[in-house]
């Protein structure tokens, strides 16, 4: 219970942070989560959760980076390989060198190797924090991909540099040649071993499937365990576990793309499961970061050895230095590539775009976890110099970069959006079409000979939604609806004529025909204008009443109310629906073709449903199949929205609107079922 209650509280805080973000959308969720973590840590008998760096990396960083490697487009990363490597390797080592000397100069009590260690752990950007920042503003696609690639790669370079700097501080020995060779071995070994392990685990899943074990739960469990297995094995062998899980995620994505068409069910379950896992892990990272803050800050603020104002000044100085180094490195490379090659990775070098990339390089929980892994003592048994101050400075830089990015990025991005190519309405419409088309592909991939009618019905509904959202103005939309109503009236009148023919043929009784015509009158009243429809409905009722009495007095045999018989009812609806389809096709022309096809599709779905119905079954198989396919479509729409949001193609507001639309669709589907 000592561990369960704090974990439960943290999970509650994750949900609460998203609720609060609805009321204060200008504050990013990570900052809200950090603040909530600080609050629960400061409460009497509040949450106390010691941070174990080894456990933190394997439990949080491994699955998060594995997922980043799995979902990041490989072709775009390859196209941006030069700027990514210059940021992930070149900028990291420049930051370690320049910031290390600067920190030692400003704070002489921190030895030079320890200053290098602090600069190293501050150099990598945090993939989770970068994603959180990108989600609030609409970054250009190339910049978003660049930041993702940098965050995937610079953790390894920063942590390797950090480990060597710590080793030099603890032992007092450092060899540049040995460190360079070790870095290559650790990095390349991590990438290769991660790819190999991921491939072997995928083959294991295929082998299990060939044994006849198609249980999605088993395969999902194997997929969840994959990043933990890869990280722990590679770290045990002395290579980079971080790069290994990134490589493992990329190999998984390659395999997923190759087999997506035959494993759509697995893809749907996988996307749903990972969305929950990532939601929890992303939230826990920042809440735990907030929980650690009071202890980290309190040790310095309560100590008489430090001037609080001076220490906060160090935080600002180091943070500004990191941002200036990042800005200068990016702008100079961008300028140089444009001058030497005549082109660059995102066009002409501009101060605004460079500033966006600079501010997006926020630090996160990886930095704090690395700082907590600093040993307490040196090799000779003496305390590690200024360990508490180093952890404080790391935490301060994290908060500074998060707040600076949150405050300034929306301002810069807003200016970009004002001259952007697409309005928010156009972006939303485009994203909605993309998710609906993805749903159509998912439904078609599930289509078989048995559920073909239901699949075509779902595809027709989705296609109609696309047409309705295709940008028709209000006037054209109103005209289309009027055409649809007129076509439906033609079908309704054809149904009535067919029912009268069936009554003349004595297939149904006059009572049954009277009931059917009464229902058709009500339908016609809804389709027609209100005044005319009411008059037609009243006259129709009077006429049918006299006709019904006249038919009885003429001595025609009046069968029992056979419409209650299920088979006969099915026959009536089949014949009347087919007559309606025939009548509509006869009236179809170029001007009303879209509306006519829309109405015909409704009748055809009804015909398919009636033909597949079996009275011995408690539920209609058509309805069952359609419901299953509708839920596949709903889930695929959710997955697409999440993917668009994570890729930076839509912002948080558009994603929220689309999710509300999907929720409404799902509620309607379940209600109708």
XYZ file of C-alpha atoms in Angstrom:
673
model
C 0.000 0.000 0.000
C 2.923 2.355 0.616
C 3.708 2.330 -3.102
C 0.199 1.738 -4.456
C -1.364 4.898 -2.966
C 1.288 7.319 -4.358
C 1.024 5.696 -7.800
C -2.772 5.953 -7.641
C -2.515 9.636 -6.690
C -0.167 10.299 -9.602
C -2.574 8.630 -12.035
C -5.410 10.791 -10.723
C -3.238 13.880 -11.242
C -2.700 12.920 -14.896
C -6.438 12.909 -15.520
C -6.899 16.112 -13.521
C -4.189 17.886 -15.530
C -6.040 17.272 -18.788
C -9.292 18.511 -17.256
C -7.583 21.695 -16.037
C -6.019 22.202 -19.454
C -9.525 22.554 -20.902
C -10.041 25.629 -18.718
C -6.525 27.079 -19.193
C -5.517 25.903 -22.697
C -2.744 28.508 -22.906
C -0.801 26.558 -20.241
C 0.670 23.331 -21.655
C -0.248 20.066 -19.971
C 3.374 19.279 -18.910
C 3.576 22.464 -16.843
C 0.213 21.720 -15.222
C 1.406 18.207 -14.394
C 4.636 19.513 -12.891
C 2.683 22.031 -10.804
C 0.301 19.339 -9.545
C 3.271 17.154 -8.656
C 4.775 20.005 -6.653
C 1.468 20.592 -4.840
C 0.990 16.962 -3.743
C 4.617 16.795 -2.647
C 4.232 19.919 -0.460
C 1.012 18.763 1.223
C 1.235 17.368 4.766
C 1.822 13.629 4.397
C 2.147 14.312 0.677
C 3.523 11.985 -1.954
C 7.182 11.070 -1.512
C 8.536 9.031 -4.398
C 12.322 8.548 -4.542
C 13.566 8.663 -8.138
C 15.633 5.635 -9.157
C 17.476 6.615 -12.376
C 17.934 3.018 -13.578
C 14.257 2.188 -13.036
C 13.189 5.501 -14.562
C 15.082 4.888 -17.803
C 13.833 1.351 -18.279
C 10.246 2.026 -17.197
C 9.650 5.354 -18.953
C 12.342 6.237 -21.454
C 12.558 2.799 -23.106
C 8.880 2.456 -24.152
C 8.515 6.160 -25.008
C 11.530 6.222 -27.327
C 10.553 2.838 -28.784
C 7.201 4.316 -29.732
C 8.867 7.439 -31.148
C 11.075 5.280 -33.344
C 8.027 3.258 -34.401
C 5.862 6.206 -35.453
C 8.409 8.675 -36.857
C 8.441 8.582 -40.693
C 11.697 6.931 -41.753
C 11.946 8.581 -45.167
C 11.684 12.063 -43.710
C 14.275 11.276 -41.040
C 16.635 10.013 -43.726
C 16.149 13.152 -45.790
C 17.030 15.220 -42.702
C 19.940 13.001 -41.630
C 22.597 15.732 -41.983
C 20.921 18.395 -39.787
C 19.768 15.726 -37.311
C 23.306 14.385 -36.840
C 24.713 17.905 -36.564
C 22.223 18.664 -33.803
C 22.359 15.271 -32.072
C 26.153 14.936 -32.191
C 27.796 18.230 -33.122
C 25.643 20.509 -30.967
C 25.839 18.123 -27.993
C 29.637 18.092 -27.960
C 29.888 21.847 -28.581
C 27.472 22.383 -25.676
C 29.508 20.104 -23.408
C 32.730 21.926 -24.257
C 31.550 25.544 -24.178
C 28.974 25.254 -21.375
C 31.318 23.085 -19.304
C 34.053 25.729 -19.251
C 31.468 28.481 -18.675
C 29.893 26.684 -15.711
C 33.314 26.052 -14.128
C 34.223 29.718 -14.665
C 30.981 31.004 -13.121
C 30.940 28.460 -10.283
C 34.556 27.525 -9.404
C 33.362 25.171 -6.650
C 32.167 22.788 -9.390
C 35.296 21.051 -10.775
C 35.802 21.102 -14.556
C 34.936 17.388 -15.086
C 31.765 17.814 -13.004
C 30.920 20.961 -14.988
C 31.321 18.930 -18.178
C 28.974 16.317 -16.659
C 26.327 18.970 -15.946
C 26.679 20.427 -19.454
C 26.398 16.919 -20.928
C 23.189 16.076 -19.092
C 21.738 19.471 -20.090
C 22.611 19.022 -23.778
C 19.971 16.475 -24.924
C 16.453 17.669 -25.605
C 13.624 15.581 -24.227
C 11.505 13.700 -26.786
C 8.443 13.755 -24.528
C 8.746 17.458 -23.801
C 9.403 18.258 -27.467
C 6.219 16.400 -28.400
C 4.291 18.300 -25.755
C 5.566 21.637 -27.062
C 4.896 20.747 -30.695
C 1.360 19.717 -29.800
C 0.475 23.238 -28.652
C 1.573 25.050 -31.795
C 1.545 24.252 -35.472
C 5.221 23.841 -36.308
C 6.290 23.539 -39.943
C 6.452 19.857 -40.857
C 10.181 19.832 -41.612
C 10.975 21.551 -38.300
C 8.790 19.078 -36.425
C 10.587 16.118 -38.044
C 13.965 17.698 -37.330
C 13.128 18.097 -33.645
C 11.839 14.515 -33.433
C 14.978 13.132 -35.032
C 17.210 15.218 -32.797
C 15.387 14.113 -29.646
C 15.671 10.462 -30.698
C 19.417 10.628 -31.226
C 20.846 13.176 -28.814
C 19.856 11.275 -25.672
C 22.517 8.710 -26.483
C 25.272 11.231 -27.250
C 24.433 13.353 -24.218
C 24.238 10.419 -21.807
C 27.448 8.853 -23.130
C 29.272 12.172 -22.694
C 27.731 12.449 -19.217
C 28.971 8.982 -18.206
C 32.530 9.744 -19.329
C 32.507 13.088 -17.523
C 31.245 11.438 -14.326
C 33.887 8.722 -14.635
C 36.568 11.386 -15.054
C 35.285 13.217 -11.969
C 35.125 10.057 -9.848
C 38.475 8.548 -10.926
C 40.351 11.651 -12.010
C 41.354 9.935 -15.282
C 40.140 10.791 -18.810
C 41.321 9.737 -22.275
C 39.841 11.447 -25.330
C 40.893 8.631 -27.670
C 39.382 5.984 -25.411
C 36.194 8.018 -24.999
C 35.825 8.461 -28.793
C 36.248 4.746 -29.509
C 33.884 3.832 -26.684
C 31.282 6.263 -28.003
C 31.347 4.667 -31.460
C 31.114 1.168 -29.996
C 28.295 2.097 -27.637
C 26.294 3.949 -30.309
C 26.747 1.628 -33.294
C 26.477 -1.432 -31.060
C 23.219 -0.146 -29.594
C 21.696 0.471 -33.019
C 22.719 -2.920 -34.416
C 21.807 -4.931 -31.342
C 18.466 -3.155 -30.983
C 17.595 -3.899 -34.618
C 18.610 -7.554 -34.255
C 16.668 -8.079 -31.025
C 13.580 -6.404 -32.464
C 13.784 -8.613 -35.569
C 14.134 -11.756 -33.432
C 11.159 -10.797 -31.264
C 9.071 -10.150 -34.381
C 10.075 -13.575 -35.742
C 9.066 -15.064 -32.399
C 5.610 -13.574 -32.837
C 5.376 -14.987 -36.369
C 6.421 -18.435 -35.112
C 3.791 -18.319 -32.367
C 1.186 -17.329 -34.968
C 2.174 -20.267 -37.163
C 1.507 -22.576 -34.232
C -2.108 -21.493 -34.520
C -2.045 -19.005 -31.614
C -3.839 -16.030 -33.134
C -4.836 -14.583 -29.766
C -4.296 -10.841 -30.118
C -3.744 -10.499 -26.368
C -0.667 -12.743 -26.451
C 0.869 -10.873 -29.366
C 0.067 -7.527 -27.760
C 1.839 -8.630 -24.568
C 4.923 -9.559 -26.588
C 4.864 -6.154 -28.260
C 4.607 -4.339 -24.905
C 7.544 -6.327 -23.484
C 9.739 -5.673 -26.542
C 11.192 -2.244 -25.553
C 11.945 -3.426 -22.003
C 13.698 -6.567 -23.241
C 15.727 -4.622 -25.812
C 16.780 -1.937 -23.329
C 17.752 -4.294 -20.516
C 19.705 -6.700 -22.749
C 21.642 -3.968 -24.537
C 22.467 -2.089 -21.349
C 23.642 -5.353 -19.787
C 25.972 -5.843 -22.773
C 27.392 -2.344 -22.372
C 25.935 -0.575 -25.401
C 23.356 2.208 -25.667
C 19.930 0.973 -24.629
C 18.389 4.267 -25.741
C 19.569 3.937 -29.343
C 18.681 0.250 -29.216
C 14.990 0.892 -28.459
C 14.860 3.581 -31.169
C 16.266 1.094 -33.695
C 13.843 -1.545 -32.402
C 10.911 0.793 -32.960
C 12.028 1.492 -36.533
C 12.319 -2.243 -37.311
C 8.851 -2.788 -35.824
C 7.449 -0.028 -38.063
C 9.008 -1.651 -41.143
C 7.422 -4.990 -40.250
C 4.085 -3.309 -39.493
C 4.025 -1.600 -42.884
C 4.848 -4.875 -44.630
C 2.062 -6.873 -42.963
C -0.506 -4.152 -42.215
C -3.051 -5.421 -44.734
C -3.279 -8.881 -43.162
C -3.082 -7.842 -39.513
C -5.540 -4.963 -39.349
C -7.128 -6.295 -36.157
C -3.741 -6.437 -34.475
C -2.984 -2.915 -35.652
C -6.238 -1.596 -34.190
C -5.651 -3.290 -30.818
C -2.000 -2.207 -30.806
C -2.840 1.425 -31.503
C -5.504 1.466 -28.785
C -3.276 -0.203 -26.193
C -0.238 1.949 -26.903
C -2.314 5.119 -26.810
C -3.304 4.305 -23.215
C 0.239 3.301 -22.225
C 1.796 6.415 -23.738
C -0.847 8.668 -22.213
C -0.031 7.318 -18.756
C 3.758 7.275 -19.182
C 3.916 10.782 -20.678
C 1.857 12.106 -17.792
C 3.813 10.241 -15.126
C 7.120 11.612 -16.431
C 6.107 15.207 -15.708
C 4.147 14.495 -12.533
C 7.140 12.625 -11.085
C 9.335 15.523 -12.181
C 7.078 17.852 -10.190
C 7.141 15.570 -7.143
C 10.959 15.734 -7.109
C 11.117 19.531 -7.349
C 10.438 20.483 -3.690
C 13.240 18.255 -2.363
C 15.658 19.333 -5.081
C 14.959 23.054 -4.656
C 14.540 22.879 -0.903
C 18.057 21.568 -0.272
C 19.549 24.660 -1.883
C 17.044 27.275 -0.703
C 17.260 26.068 2.912
C 21.060 25.864 2.931
C 23.009 28.772 4.380
C 25.890 27.934 2.032
C 24.096 29.317 -1.005
C 22.760 32.740 -1.907
C 19.314 31.984 -3.358
C 19.339 34.969 -5.709
C 22.804 34.076 -6.939
C 21.846 30.442 -7.530
C 18.743 31.475 -9.502
C 20.984 33.792 -11.497
C 23.174 30.801 -12.377
C 20.074 28.988 -13.652
C 19.173 31.916 -15.907
C 22.756 32.315 -17.143
C 23.153 28.635 -18.004
C 19.727 28.475 -19.667
C 20.378 31.573 -21.777
C 23.822 30.241 -22.733
C 22.306 26.931 -23.889
C 19.700 28.756 -25.977
C 22.294 31.091 -27.530
C 24.579 28.166 -28.384
C 21.669 26.333 -29.953
C 20.544 29.380 -31.924
C 24.060 30.145 -33.199
C 24.770 26.511 -34.147
C 21.495 26.117 -36.064
C 21.704 29.458 -37.849
C 25.358 29.080 -38.853
C 24.814 25.565 -40.182
C 21.704 26.686 -42.015
C 23.537 29.671 -43.508
C 26.526 27.510 -44.422
C 24.503 24.790 -46.138
C 22.625 27.423 -48.121
C 25.857 29.102 -49.205
C 27.842 25.940 -50.021
C 25.133 23.669 -51.406
C 22.709 26.249 -52.726
C 19.936 24.685 -50.642
C 19.116 23.845 -47.037
C 16.845 21.472 -45.180
C 13.979 23.956 -44.786
C 14.640 26.728 -47.250
C 16.426 30.044 -46.778
C 17.841 30.691 -43.292
C 15.491 32.862 -41.270
C 15.748 34.193 -37.735
C 12.136 33.298 -36.914
C 12.419 29.622 -37.902
C 15.763 29.359 -36.130
C 14.176 30.819 -32.996
C 11.348 28.262 -33.179
C 13.835 25.382 -33.390
C 15.872 26.907 -30.558
C 12.937 27.322 -28.168
C 11.571 23.879 -29.069
C 14.715 22.268 -27.695
C 13.292 21.955 -24.190
C 14.870 19.801 -21.506
C 12.841 17.264 -19.573
C 12.836 14.319 -17.223
C 15.802 12.631 -18.972
C 17.980 15.485 -17.757
C 16.759 15.221 -14.165
C 17.002 11.414 -14.126
C 20.587 11.666 -15.352
C 21.394 14.251 -12.689
C 19.994 11.978 -9.976
C 22.310 9.196 -11.167
C 25.358 11.211 -10.078
C 27.150 9.173 -7.377
C 27.307 10.450 -3.827
C 31.030 9.850 -3.331
C 34.248 9.820 -5.370
C 36.680 6.932 -5.676
C 38.630 8.110 -2.626
C 35.468 8.209 -0.488
C 35.055 11.992 -0.451
C 31.654 13.516 -1.296
C 30.915 14.271 -4.937
C 31.542 18.027 -5.297
C 28.379 20.164 -5.319
C 26.054 17.246 -6.150
C 22.974 19.000 -4.735
C 23.788 22.211 -6.589
C 24.239 20.334 -9.885
C 20.840 18.643 -9.479
C 19.282 22.019 -8.591
C 20.763 23.668 -11.677
C 19.521 20.818 -13.881
C 15.997 21.143 -12.459
C 16.084 24.923 -12.863
C 17.117 24.709 -16.527
C 14.291 22.219 -17.181
C 11.720 24.639 -15.760
C 13.264 27.633 -17.559
C 13.202 25.971 -20.995
C 9.684 24.636 -20.501
C 8.337 28.022 -19.435
C 10.242 29.922 -22.136
C 9.010 27.547 -24.824
C 5.444 27.689 -23.538
C 5.418 31.484 -23.443
C 7.267 32.326 -26.672
C 6.549 29.473 -29.096
C 2.821 30.259 -29.482
C 3.706 33.892 -30.235
C 6.184 32.969 -32.968
C 3.969 30.239 -34.397
C 0.930 32.545 -34.396
C 2.760 34.983 -36.600
C 3.577 32.147 -38.966
C -0.008 30.983 -39.064
C -1.265 34.447 -39.969
C 0.535 34.180 -43.300
C 0.175 30.442 -43.619
C -1.337 28.665 -46.555
C -4.187 27.021 -44.689
C -6.816 28.410 -42.371
C -7.820 26.408 -39.271
C -11.137 25.566 -40.959
C -9.355 24.209 -44.015
C -6.921 22.240 -41.847
C -9.803 20.705 -39.906
C -11.686 19.805 -43.083
C -8.585 18.247 -44.601
C -7.859 16.235 -41.441
C -11.472 15.048 -41.256
C -11.303 13.787 -44.827
C -8.034 12.012 -44.062
C -9.465 10.210 -41.036
C -12.642 9.217 -42.902
C -10.632 7.877 -45.833
C -8.422 5.946 -43.410
C -11.582 4.472 -41.869
C -12.803 3.418 -45.340
C -9.480 1.658 -45.992
C -9.695 -0.120 -42.643
C -13.258 -1.303 -43.321
C -12.354 -2.502 -46.829
C -9.424 -4.458 -45.434
C -11.865 -6.249 -43.109
C -14.347 -7.029 -45.908
C -15.028 -10.696 -46.687
C -17.633 -12.548 -48.726
C -19.730 -13.011 -45.578
C -19.792 -9.382 -44.456
C -19.615 -7.697 -47.866
C -23.091 -6.158 -47.628
C -22.407 -4.701 -44.188
C -18.967 -3.436 -45.261
C -20.392 -1.704 -48.322
C -23.062 -0.113 -46.136
C -20.439 1.292 -43.748
C -18.281 2.491 -46.647
C -21.338 4.192 -48.163
C -22.060 6.006 -44.896
C -18.447 7.163 -44.608
C -18.378 8.286 -48.232
C -21.551 10.277 -47.690
C -19.962 11.994 -44.701
C -16.963 12.895 -46.857
C -19.233 14.359 -49.511
C -21.105 16.388 -46.940
C -17.834 17.745 -45.531
C -16.232 18.342 -48.924
C -16.720 22.076 -48.754
C -20.240 22.531 -50.146
C -21.617 25.894 -49.158
C -24.892 26.172 -47.271
C -26.928 26.890 -50.419
C -25.607 23.869 -52.323
C -25.996 21.669 -49.274
C -29.626 22.794 -48.947
C -30.224 22.052 -52.630
C -28.733 18.592 -52.240
C -30.972 17.828 -49.243
C -34.024 19.034 -51.181
C -33.103 16.803 -54.116
C -32.651 13.892 -51.736
C -36.109 14.512 -50.241
C -37.718 14.702 -53.704
C -36.058 11.431 -54.749
C -37.210 9.808 -51.502
C -40.788 10.872 -52.319
C -40.520 9.087 -55.676
C -39.378 5.955 -53.875
C -42.115 6.252 -51.254
C -44.853 6.546 -53.900
C -43.397 3.551 -55.743
C -43.522 1.584 -52.494
C -47.189 2.488 -52.037
C -48.018 1.426 -55.582
C -46.273 -1.913 -55.061
C -48.145 -2.511 -51.795
C -51.442 -1.874 -53.566
C -50.418 -4.389 -56.234
C -49.638 -6.946 -53.540
C -53.064 -6.327 -52.013
C -54.729 -6.816 -55.421
C -52.764 -10.055 -55.800
C -54.031 -11.046 -52.328
C -50.459 -11.489 -51.117
C -51.342 -9.306 -48.147
C -54.651 -8.386 -46.601
C -56.331 -4.987 -46.890
C -55.649 -4.451 -43.171
C -51.954 -5.028 -43.722
C -51.930 -2.748 -46.774
C -53.765 -0.060 -44.792
C -51.143 -0.235 -42.027
C -48.252 -0.098 -44.504
C -49.760 2.864 -46.348
C -50.313 4.675 -43.063
C -46.631 4.332 -42.273
C -45.717 5.539 -45.773
C -47.995 8.548 -45.289
C -46.094 9.524 -42.187
C -42.810 9.125 -44.037
C -44.120 11.246 -46.915
C -45.291 13.909 -44.488
C -41.769 14.231 -43.100
C -40.295 14.504 -46.594
C -42.780 17.042 -47.966
C -43.415 20.620 -46.862
C -45.304 20.763 -43.596
C -48.597 22.359 -44.837
C -48.967 20.309 -48.010
C -47.896 17.158 -46.234
C -50.485 17.562 -43.502
C -53.242 18.045 -46.077
C -52.026 15.078 -48.153
C -51.762 12.956 -45.050
C -55.312 13.786 -43.971
C -56.795 13.222 -47.439
C -54.828 10.013 -47.790
C -56.100 8.724 -44.469
C -59.745 9.488 -45.439
C -59.354 7.951 -48.885
C -57.761 4.776 -47.583
C -60.362 4.438 -44.868
C -63.210 4.539 -47.433
C -61.275 2.327 -49.803
C -60.676 -0.185 -47.026
C -64.406 -0.218 -46.146
C -65.408 -0.466 -49.802
C -63.002 -3.376 -50.320
C -64.564 -5.221 -47.376
C -68.155 -4.532 -48.540
C -67.291 -5.770 -52.033
C -66.772 -9.143 -50.506
C -63.037 -9.453 -51.134
C -61.499 -11.996 -48.807
C -59.779 -10.191 -45.978
C -56.912 -12.235 -44.609
C -55.785 -11.921 -41.030
C -53.292 -9.149 -40.322
C -50.458 -11.113 -41.958
C -48.002 -8.221 -41.642
C -47.217 -9.559 -38.195
C -45.709 -12.613 -39.858
C -41.963 -11.984 -40.107
C -41.458 -13.771 -43.420
C -44.330 -11.930 -45.068
C -43.127 -8.611 -43.684
C -39.700 -9.284 -45.160
C -41.318 -10.074 -48.516
C -43.349 -6.858 -48.472
C -40.326 -4.723 -47.665
C -38.170 -6.483 -50.264
C -40.711 -5.990 -53.079
C -41.542 -2.409 -52.146
C -37.855 -1.458 -51.749
C -36.932 -3.012 -55.094
C -39.843 -1.169 -56.727
C -38.593 2.077 -55.178
C -35.068 1.481 -56.522
C -36.470 0.796 -60.002
C -38.613 3.959 -59.929
C -35.723 6.123 -58.744
C -33.381 4.812 -61.413
C -35.998 5.645 -64.029
C -36.093 9.267 -62.798
C -32.319 9.654 -62.348
C -30.478 12.196 -64.511
C -27.223 14.158 -64.444
C -28.605 16.905 -62.217
C -29.928 14.628 -59.454
C -27.539 11.690 -59.792
C -25.712 12.213 -56.464
C -28.944 12.538 -54.479
C -30.514 9.582 -56.301
C -27.526 7.336 -55.642
C -27.587 8.351 -51.974
C -31.252 7.312 -51.625
C -30.727 4.136 -53.658
C -27.861 3.192 -51.332
C -30.253 3.365 -48.359
C -32.738 1.061 -50.088
C -29.977 -1.333 -51.141
C -28.706 -1.534 -47.578
C -32.233 -2.369 -46.438
C -32.553 -5.036 -49.143
C -29.200 -6.581 -48.162
C -30.206 -6.548 -44.521
C -33.558 -8.233 -45.209
C -32.025 -10.906 -47.404
C -29.406 -11.800 -44.791
C -31.927 -11.935 -41.940
C -32.761 -15.268 -40.329
C -35.711 -15.500 -37.946
C -34.036 -18.355 -36.038
C -31.302 -15.964 -34.881
C -31.859 -13.687 -31.934
C -29.962 -10.884 -33.695
C -29.684 -9.917 -37.330
C -26.203 -10.933 -38.615
C -26.178 -7.881 -40.879
C -26.548 -5.607 -37.843
C -23.858 -7.517 -35.957
C -21.410 -7.310 -38.855
C -22.188 -3.659 -39.500
C -21.690 -2.749 -35.827
C -18.314 -4.497 -35.744
C -17.163 -2.710 -38.887
C -18.454 0.623 -37.621
C -16.378 0.220 -34.474
C -13.338 -0.626 -36.626
C -13.964 2.605 -38.539
C -14.350 4.622 -35.316
C -11.101 3.272 -33.883
C -9.224 3.929 -37.117
C -10.479 7.530 -37.085
C -9.178 7.953 -33.530
C -5.821 6.480 -34.525
C -5.567 8.824 -37.503
C -6.361 11.914 -35.423
C -3.742 10.903 -32.863
C -1.193 10.323 -35.613
C -1.908 13.694 -37.223
C -1.638 15.397 -33.827
C 1.633 13.650 -32.968
C 3.056 14.495 -36.393
C 2.256 18.184 -35.887
C -0.124 18.316 -38.858
C -2.993 19.491 -36.639
C -2.940 21.415 -33.387
C -4.608 20.580 -30.100
C -7.813 22.516 -30.856
C -8.391 20.776 -34.175
C -7.637 17.392 -32.608
C -10.148 18.088 -29.828
C -12.874 19.022 -32.347
C -12.254 15.881 -34.371
C -12.300 13.699 -31.264
C -15.642 15.206 -30.233
C -16.972 14.457 -33.726
C -15.783 10.834 -33.415
C -17.337 10.514 -29.951
C -20.678 11.726 -31.328
C -20.481 9.223 -34.181
C -19.668 6.393 -31.780
C -22.535 7.341 -29.467
C -24.955 7.373 -32.423
C -23.713 3.970 -33.613
C -24.099 2.387 -30.181
C -27.509 3.993 -29.667
C -28.806 2.737 -33.013
C -27.431 -0.737 -32.369
